[in-house]
Short mmCIF file of C-alpha atoms in Angstrom, two decimals:
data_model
loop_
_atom_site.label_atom_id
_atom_site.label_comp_id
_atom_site.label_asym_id
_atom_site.label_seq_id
_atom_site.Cartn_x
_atom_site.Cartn_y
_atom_site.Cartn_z
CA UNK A 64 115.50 79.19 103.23
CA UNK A 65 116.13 76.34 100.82
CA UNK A 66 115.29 76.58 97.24
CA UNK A 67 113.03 72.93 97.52
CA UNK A 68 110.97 74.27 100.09
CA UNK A 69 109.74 76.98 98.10
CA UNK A 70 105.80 77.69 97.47
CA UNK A 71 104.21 80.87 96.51
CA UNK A 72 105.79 83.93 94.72
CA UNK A 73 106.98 85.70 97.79
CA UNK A 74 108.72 82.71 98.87
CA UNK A 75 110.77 82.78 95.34
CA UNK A 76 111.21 86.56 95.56
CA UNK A 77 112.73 86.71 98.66
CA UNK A 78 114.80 83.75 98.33
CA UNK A 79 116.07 85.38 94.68
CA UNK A 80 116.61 88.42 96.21
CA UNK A 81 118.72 87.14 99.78
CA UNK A 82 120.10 83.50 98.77
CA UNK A 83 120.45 84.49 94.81
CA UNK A 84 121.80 88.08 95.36
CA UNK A 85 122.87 89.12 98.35
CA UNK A 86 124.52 86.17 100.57
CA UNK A 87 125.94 84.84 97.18
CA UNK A 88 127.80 88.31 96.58
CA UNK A 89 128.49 88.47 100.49
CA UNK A 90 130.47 85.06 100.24
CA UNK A 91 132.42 86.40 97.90
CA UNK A 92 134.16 89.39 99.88
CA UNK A 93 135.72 90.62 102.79
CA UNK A 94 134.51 93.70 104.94
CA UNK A 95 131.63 95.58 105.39
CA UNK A 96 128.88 95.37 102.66
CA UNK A 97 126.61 98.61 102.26
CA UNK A 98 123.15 98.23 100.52
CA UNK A 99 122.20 101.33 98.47
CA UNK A 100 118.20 101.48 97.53
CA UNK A 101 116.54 103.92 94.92
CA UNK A 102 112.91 104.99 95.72
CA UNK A 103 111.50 101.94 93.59
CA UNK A 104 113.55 99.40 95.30
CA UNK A 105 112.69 100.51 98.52
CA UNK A 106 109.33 100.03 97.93
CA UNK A 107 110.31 96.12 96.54
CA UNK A 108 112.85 95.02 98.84
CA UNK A 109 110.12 96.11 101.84
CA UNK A 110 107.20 94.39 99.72
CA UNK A 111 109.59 90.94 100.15
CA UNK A 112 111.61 90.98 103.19
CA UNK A 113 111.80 92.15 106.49
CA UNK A 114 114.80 94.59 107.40
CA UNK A 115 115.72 91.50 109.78
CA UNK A 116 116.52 89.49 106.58
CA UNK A 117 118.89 91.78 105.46
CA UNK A 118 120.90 91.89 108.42
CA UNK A 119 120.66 88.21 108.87
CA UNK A 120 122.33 88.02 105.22
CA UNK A 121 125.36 90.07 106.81
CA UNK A 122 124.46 93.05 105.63
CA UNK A 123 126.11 95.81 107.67
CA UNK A 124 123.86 98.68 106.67
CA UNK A 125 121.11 100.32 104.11
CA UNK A 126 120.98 103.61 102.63
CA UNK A 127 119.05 105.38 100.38
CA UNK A 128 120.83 106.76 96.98
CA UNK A 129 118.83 109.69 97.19
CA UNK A 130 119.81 110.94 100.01
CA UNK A 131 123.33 112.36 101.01
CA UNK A 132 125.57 109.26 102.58
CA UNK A 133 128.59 109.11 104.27
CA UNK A 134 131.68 107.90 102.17
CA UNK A 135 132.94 104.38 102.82
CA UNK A 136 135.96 103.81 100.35
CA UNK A 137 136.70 100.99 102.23
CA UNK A 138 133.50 99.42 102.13
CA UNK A 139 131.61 96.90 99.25
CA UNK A 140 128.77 99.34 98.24
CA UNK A 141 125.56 97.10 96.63
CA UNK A 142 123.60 99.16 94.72
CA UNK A 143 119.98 97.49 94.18
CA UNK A 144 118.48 99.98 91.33
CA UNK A 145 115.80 100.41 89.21
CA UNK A 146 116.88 100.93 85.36
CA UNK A 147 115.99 103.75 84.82
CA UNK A 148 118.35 107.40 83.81
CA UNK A 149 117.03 109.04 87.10
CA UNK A 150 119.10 106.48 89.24
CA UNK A 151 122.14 105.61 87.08
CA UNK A 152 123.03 109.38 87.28
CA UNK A 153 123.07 109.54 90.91
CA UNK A 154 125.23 105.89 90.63
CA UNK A 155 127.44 108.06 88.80
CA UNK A 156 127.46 111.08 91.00
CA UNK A 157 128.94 108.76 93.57
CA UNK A 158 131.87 108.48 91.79
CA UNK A 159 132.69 112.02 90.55
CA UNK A 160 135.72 112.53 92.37
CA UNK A 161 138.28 110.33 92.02
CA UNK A 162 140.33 111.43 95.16
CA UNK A 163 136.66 110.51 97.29
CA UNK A 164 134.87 107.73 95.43
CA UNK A 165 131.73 106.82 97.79
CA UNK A 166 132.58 103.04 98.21
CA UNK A 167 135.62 100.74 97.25
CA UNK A 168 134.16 97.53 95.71
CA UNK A 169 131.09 97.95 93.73
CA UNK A 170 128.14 95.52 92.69
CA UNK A 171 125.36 96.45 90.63
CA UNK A 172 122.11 94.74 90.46
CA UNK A 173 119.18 95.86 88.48
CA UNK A 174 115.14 95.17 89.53
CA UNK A 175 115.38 94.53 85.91
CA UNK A 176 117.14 94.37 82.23
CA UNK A 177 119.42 96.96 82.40
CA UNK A 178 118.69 99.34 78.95
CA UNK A 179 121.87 99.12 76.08
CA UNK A 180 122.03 102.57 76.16
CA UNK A 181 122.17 103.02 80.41
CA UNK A 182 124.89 100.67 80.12
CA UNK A 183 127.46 102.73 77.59
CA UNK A 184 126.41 105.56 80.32
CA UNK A 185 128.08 103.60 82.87
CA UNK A 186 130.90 102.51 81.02
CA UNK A 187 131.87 105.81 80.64
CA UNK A 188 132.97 107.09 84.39
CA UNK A 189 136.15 106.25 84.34
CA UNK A 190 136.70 105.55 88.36
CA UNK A 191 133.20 103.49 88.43
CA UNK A 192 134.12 100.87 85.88
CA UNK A 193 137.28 99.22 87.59
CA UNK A 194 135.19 99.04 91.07
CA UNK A 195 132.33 96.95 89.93
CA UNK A 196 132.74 93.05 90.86
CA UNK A 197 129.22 92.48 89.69
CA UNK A 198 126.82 93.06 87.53
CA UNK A 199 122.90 91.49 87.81
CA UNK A 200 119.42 91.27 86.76
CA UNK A 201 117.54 90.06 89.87
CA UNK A 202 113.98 90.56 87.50
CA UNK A 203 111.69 91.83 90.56
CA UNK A 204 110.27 94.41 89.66
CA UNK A 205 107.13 94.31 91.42
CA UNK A 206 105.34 94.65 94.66
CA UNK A 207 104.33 91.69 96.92
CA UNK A 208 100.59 92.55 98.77
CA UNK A 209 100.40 88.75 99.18
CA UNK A 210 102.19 85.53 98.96
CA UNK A 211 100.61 85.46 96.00
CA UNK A 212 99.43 88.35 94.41
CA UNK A 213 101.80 91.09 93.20
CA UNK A 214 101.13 94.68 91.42
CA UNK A 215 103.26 97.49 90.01
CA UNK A 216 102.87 100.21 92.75
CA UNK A 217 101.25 102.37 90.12
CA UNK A 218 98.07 103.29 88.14
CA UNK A 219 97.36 100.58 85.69
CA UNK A 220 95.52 103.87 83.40
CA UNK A 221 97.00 103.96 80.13
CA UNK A 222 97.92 107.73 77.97
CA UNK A 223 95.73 107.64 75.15
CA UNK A 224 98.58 109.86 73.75
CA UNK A 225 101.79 108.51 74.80
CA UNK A 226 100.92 104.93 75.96
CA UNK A 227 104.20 102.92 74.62
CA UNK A 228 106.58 103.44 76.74
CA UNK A 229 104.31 102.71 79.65
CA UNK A 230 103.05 99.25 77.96
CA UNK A 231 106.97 98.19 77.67
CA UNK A 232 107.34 98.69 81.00
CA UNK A 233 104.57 96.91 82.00
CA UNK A 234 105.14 94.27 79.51
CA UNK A 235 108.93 94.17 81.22
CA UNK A 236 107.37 93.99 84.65
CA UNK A 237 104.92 91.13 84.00
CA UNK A 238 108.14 89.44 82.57
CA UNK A 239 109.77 89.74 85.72
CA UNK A 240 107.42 87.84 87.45
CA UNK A 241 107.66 84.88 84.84
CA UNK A 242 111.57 85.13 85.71
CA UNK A 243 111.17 84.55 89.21
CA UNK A 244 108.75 81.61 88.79
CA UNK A 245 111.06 80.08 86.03
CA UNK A 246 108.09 80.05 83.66
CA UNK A 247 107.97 80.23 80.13
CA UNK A 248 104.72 80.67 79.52
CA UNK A 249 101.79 80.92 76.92
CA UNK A 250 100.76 84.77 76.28
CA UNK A 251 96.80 85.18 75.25
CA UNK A 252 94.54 88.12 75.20
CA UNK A 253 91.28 89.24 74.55
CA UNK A 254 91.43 89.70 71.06
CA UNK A 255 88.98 92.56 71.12
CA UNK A 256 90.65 94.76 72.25
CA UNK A 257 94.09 96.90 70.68
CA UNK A 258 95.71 97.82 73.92
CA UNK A 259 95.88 93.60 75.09
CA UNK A 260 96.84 92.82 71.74
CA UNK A 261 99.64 95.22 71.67
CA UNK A 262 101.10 94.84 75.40
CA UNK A 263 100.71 90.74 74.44
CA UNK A 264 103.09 91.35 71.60
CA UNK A 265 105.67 93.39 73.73
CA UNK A 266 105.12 90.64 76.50
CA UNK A 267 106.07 87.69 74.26
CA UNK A 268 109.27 89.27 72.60
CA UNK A 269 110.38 90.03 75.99
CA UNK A 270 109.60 86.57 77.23
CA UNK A 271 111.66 84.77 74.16
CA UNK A 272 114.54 87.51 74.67
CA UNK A 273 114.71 86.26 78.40
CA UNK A 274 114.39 82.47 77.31
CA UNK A 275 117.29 83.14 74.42
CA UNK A 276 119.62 84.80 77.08
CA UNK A 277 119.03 82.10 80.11
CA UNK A 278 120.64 79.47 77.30
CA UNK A 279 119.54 75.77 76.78
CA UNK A 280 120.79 74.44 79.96
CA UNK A 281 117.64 76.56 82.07
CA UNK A 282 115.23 74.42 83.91
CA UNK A 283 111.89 76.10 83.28
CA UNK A 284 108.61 75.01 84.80
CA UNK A 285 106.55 72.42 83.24
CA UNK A 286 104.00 72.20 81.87
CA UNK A 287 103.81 75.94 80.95
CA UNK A 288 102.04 78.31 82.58
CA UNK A 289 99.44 80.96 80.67
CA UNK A 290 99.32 84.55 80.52
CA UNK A 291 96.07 85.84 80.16
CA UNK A 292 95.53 89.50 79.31
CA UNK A 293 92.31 91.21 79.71
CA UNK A 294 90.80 94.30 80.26
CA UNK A 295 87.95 96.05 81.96
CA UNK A 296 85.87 95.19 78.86
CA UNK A 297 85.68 91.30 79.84
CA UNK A 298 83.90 91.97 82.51
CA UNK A 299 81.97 95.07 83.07
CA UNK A 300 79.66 93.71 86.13
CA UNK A 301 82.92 93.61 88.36
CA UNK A 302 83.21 97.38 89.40
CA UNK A 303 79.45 97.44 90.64
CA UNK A 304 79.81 93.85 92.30
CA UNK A 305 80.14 94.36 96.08
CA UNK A 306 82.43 92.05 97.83
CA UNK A 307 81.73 90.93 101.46
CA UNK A 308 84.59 89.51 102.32
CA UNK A 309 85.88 90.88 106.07
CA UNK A 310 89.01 93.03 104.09
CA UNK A 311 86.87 94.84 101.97
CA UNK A 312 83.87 94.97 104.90
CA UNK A 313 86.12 96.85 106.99
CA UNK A 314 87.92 99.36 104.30
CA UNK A 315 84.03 100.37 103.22
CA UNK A 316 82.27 101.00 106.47
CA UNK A 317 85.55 102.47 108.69
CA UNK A 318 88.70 104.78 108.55
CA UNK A 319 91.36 102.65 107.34
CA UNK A 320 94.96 104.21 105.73
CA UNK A 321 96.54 103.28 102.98
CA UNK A 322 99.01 101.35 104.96
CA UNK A 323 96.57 99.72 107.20
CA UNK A 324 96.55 101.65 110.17
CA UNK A 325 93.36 102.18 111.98
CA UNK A 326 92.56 104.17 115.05
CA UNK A 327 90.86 102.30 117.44
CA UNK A 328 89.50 105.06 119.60
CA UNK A 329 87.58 106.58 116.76
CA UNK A 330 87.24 103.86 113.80
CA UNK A 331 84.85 105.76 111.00
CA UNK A 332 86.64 109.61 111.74
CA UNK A 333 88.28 110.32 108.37
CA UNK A 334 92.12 109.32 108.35
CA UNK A 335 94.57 112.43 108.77
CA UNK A 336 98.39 111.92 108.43
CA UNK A 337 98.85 115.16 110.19
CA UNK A 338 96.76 114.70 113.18
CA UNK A 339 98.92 113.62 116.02
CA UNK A 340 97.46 110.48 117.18
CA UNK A 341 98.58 108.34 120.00
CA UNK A 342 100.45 105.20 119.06
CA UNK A 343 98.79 103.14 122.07
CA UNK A 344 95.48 104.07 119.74
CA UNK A 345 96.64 103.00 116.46
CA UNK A 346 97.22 99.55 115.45
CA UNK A 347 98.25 98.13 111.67
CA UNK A 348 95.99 95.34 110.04
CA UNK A 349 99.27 93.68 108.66
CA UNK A 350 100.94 90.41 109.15
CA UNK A 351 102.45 91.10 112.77
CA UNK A 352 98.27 90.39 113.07
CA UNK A 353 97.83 86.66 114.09
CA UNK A 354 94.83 86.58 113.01
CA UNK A 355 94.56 88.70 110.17
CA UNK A 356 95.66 86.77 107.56
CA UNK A 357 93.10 84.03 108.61
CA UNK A 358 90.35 86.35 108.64
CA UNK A 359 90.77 88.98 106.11
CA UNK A 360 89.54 87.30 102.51
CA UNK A 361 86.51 85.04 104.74
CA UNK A 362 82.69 85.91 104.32
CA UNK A 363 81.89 88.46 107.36
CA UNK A 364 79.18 85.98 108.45
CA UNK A 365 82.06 83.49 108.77
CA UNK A 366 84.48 85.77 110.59
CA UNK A 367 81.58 86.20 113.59
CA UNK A 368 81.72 82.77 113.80
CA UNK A 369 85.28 82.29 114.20
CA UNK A 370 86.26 84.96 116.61
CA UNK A 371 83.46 83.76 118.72
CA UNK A 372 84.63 80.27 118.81
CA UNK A 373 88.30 81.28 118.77
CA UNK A 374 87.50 83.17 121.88
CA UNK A 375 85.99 80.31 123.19
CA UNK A 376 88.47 77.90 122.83
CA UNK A 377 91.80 80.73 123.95
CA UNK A 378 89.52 81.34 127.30
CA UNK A 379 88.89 77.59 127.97
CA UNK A 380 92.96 76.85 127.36
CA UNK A 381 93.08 79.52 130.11
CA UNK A 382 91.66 77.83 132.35
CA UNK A 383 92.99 74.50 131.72
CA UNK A 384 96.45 76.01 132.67
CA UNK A 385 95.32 77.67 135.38
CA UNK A 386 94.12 73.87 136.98
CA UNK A 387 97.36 72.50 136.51
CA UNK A 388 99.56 71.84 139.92
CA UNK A 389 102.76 70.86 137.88
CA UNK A 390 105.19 73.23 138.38
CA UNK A 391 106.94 72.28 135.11
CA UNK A 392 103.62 72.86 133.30
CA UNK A 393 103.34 76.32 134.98
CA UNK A 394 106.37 77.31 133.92
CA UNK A 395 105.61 76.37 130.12
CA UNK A 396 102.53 78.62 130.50
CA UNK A 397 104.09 81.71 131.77
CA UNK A 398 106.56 81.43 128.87
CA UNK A 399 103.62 80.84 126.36
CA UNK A 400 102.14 84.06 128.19
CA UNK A 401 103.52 86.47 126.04
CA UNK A 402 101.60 84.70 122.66
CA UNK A 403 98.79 84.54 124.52
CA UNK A 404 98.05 88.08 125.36
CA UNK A 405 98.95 88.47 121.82
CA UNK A 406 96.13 86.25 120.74
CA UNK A 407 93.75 87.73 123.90
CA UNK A 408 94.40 91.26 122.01
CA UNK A 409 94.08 90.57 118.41
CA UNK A 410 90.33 88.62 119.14
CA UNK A 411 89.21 91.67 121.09
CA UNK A 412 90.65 94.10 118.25
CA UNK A 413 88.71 92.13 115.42
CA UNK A 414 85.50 91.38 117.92
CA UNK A 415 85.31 95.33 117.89
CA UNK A 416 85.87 96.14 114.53
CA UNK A 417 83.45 93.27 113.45
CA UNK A 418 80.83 94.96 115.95
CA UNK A 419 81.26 98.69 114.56
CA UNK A 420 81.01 97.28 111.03
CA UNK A 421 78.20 95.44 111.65
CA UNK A 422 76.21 98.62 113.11
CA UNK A 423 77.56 100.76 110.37
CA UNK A 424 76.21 98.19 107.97
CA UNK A 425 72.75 97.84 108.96
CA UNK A 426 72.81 102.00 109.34
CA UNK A 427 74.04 103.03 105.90
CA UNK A 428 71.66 100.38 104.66
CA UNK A 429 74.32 99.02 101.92
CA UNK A 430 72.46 95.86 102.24
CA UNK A 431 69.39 97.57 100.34
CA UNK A 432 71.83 98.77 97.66
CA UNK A 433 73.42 95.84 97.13
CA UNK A 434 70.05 94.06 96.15
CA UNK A 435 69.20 96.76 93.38
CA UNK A 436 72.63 96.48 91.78
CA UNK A 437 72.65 92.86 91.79
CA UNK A 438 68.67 92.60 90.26
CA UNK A 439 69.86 94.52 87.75
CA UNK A 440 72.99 92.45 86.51
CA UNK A 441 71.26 89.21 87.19
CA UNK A 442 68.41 90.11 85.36
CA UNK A 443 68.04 88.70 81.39
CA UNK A 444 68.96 91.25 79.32
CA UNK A 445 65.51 90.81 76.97
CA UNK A 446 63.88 92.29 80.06
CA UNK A 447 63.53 95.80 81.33
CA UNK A 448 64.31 96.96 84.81
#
């Protein structure tokens, strides 16, 4: 991946986190290189890349810090951690015993600016210190659901009673994003409101103490981009507006999990983690889906229309290949077979779920819902319903 060909925010993630971080430290040593995830990063490092990436950046293996690991004190250990006290103590348990530290060379990265106070904790185990090579802010501390569209992997509900440590560490997350997009941008909010006004505040100091440590010679992007901070307030229509977009079609009206796996043998029958299900049955709406990404955020009216014609036209190439009498040409097809039934099985997956949502549609009659909620928003407000 080169740096000029980059386009959405996943594209910058990734390469920041294999080009920027890991291939860059990997040049730099000799031997094996372990990669050593908390929880959070997990969930980060698998919202960006594939485990294919990390291997392809010469990455021998990945653990979990959690967990209880073999030692490798021959081995470059690279911890990618969250900053938080939880996993710098279990960094430190690692190297308790000085007769059996876990790994020989050490680099540290952090999803994001590593604390003053974490830091002095680290500098104080004695047989950690002289083992780390490398010390980094990557700034990703969020989760990719698209190429562009990130969130925090958490409930964006504030304390009413403790609420400042949690709008720091959302103003530090939004300022991670800004990082990886080089952008130094304008902060508004909706000056209504307290909680916008405050987490705008904490936003912008953390955005200047960024743009004072980066130095003079940083290339941000220009013009500058804008930060716009709202809450539910702005717009209080949204949560009773019904979107009919296929994604949101299909999570209403059948049995979808939180990770996107559907049962195709029994599409509306609550989702149970515990039921033992048959893996020829279930099938993940995800981006191994050709056609998922093409159809999930179009109008339901327009995804009939595709997978009909898409159908259409995969049937008639069919048959095309079939006609030829080139044996050059029939060997081309039989290697495009495999893509093929691919595409064959992905139309008939998303003809079926179209046609069960459909049914389930006109039978729960959401349609006639729908209509009241939307006379009543669109109606003048001098006017009573």
């Amino acid at each position: 991946m080169k740096k000029h060909s980059l386009n959405t925010l996943k594209d910058y993630a990734k390469y920041r986190l294999l080009n920027d971080t890991l291939k860059a430290i990997r040049s730099k040593v000799d031997g094996l290189c372990i990669l050593i995830l908390d929880p959070h990063s997990v969930k980060v490092v698998s919202s960006v890349c594939k485990m294919y990436d990390i291997v392809a950046s010469k990455i021998s293996a990945t653990e979990q810090l959690a967990l209880s690991r073999k030692r490798f004190p021959d081995c470059n250990g690279i911890y990618l951690l969250s900053p938080t006290n939880e996993s710098v103590q279990r960094l430190l348990a690692d190297f308790k015993d000085p007769a059996s530290p876990q790994y020989g060379a050490v680099h540290l990265c952090f999803l994001s600016p590593l604390p003053s106070d974490l830091l002095k904790v680290i500098g104080t185990c004695r047989e950690l210190v002289p083992r780390i090579k490398t010390l980094k802010e990557l700034n990703i501390d969020y989760l990719i659901e698209e190429p562009e569209i990130f969130t925090f992997g958490s409930s964006p509900s504030l304390s009413v009673y403790n609420k400042e440590p949690q709008l720091s560490t959302m103003a530090e997350r939004i300022m991670t994003v800004c990082c990886t997009l080089m952008e130094n941008p304008y902060v508004q909010y909706c000056k209504k409101s307290k909680l916008c006004k405050e987490l705008a505040k904490e936003l912008q100091q953390k955005i200047e103490n960024f743009v004072k440590k980066a130095g003079k010679n940083a290339q941000f992007r220009s013009p500058r981009g804008c930060v716009v901070i709202v809450d539910r307030l702005f717009d209080m229509s949204a949560p009773v507006m019904h979107d009919y977009c296929y994604e949101v079609i299909l999570h209403d009206l059948l049995s979808i999990s939180k990770e996107g796996a559907i049962d195709t043998k029994n599409l509306t029958k609550p989702w149970d983690k515990e039921e033992k299900k048959s893996t020829d049955d279930i099938v993940i709406l995800g981006q191994n889906d050709p056609l998922w990404g093409t159809y999930r955020h179009l109008h339901i009216g327009e995804v009939f229309k595709q997978i009909a014609g898409g159908m259409k036209d995969v049937a008639r190439a069919n048959e095309q290949l079939g006609a030829e009498g080139d044996l050059d040409k029939l060997q081309d097809a039989v290697a495009r077979m495999p893509n093929y039934r691919e595409m064959v099985a992905s139309y008939q997956l998303h003809a079926k779920l179209t046609t069960e949502a459909s049914k389930l549609y006109a039978a729960t009659h959401v349609l006639c819902v729908d209509t009241v909620s939307y006379t009543h928003l669109t109606l003048p407000t001098n006017r009573e319903v």
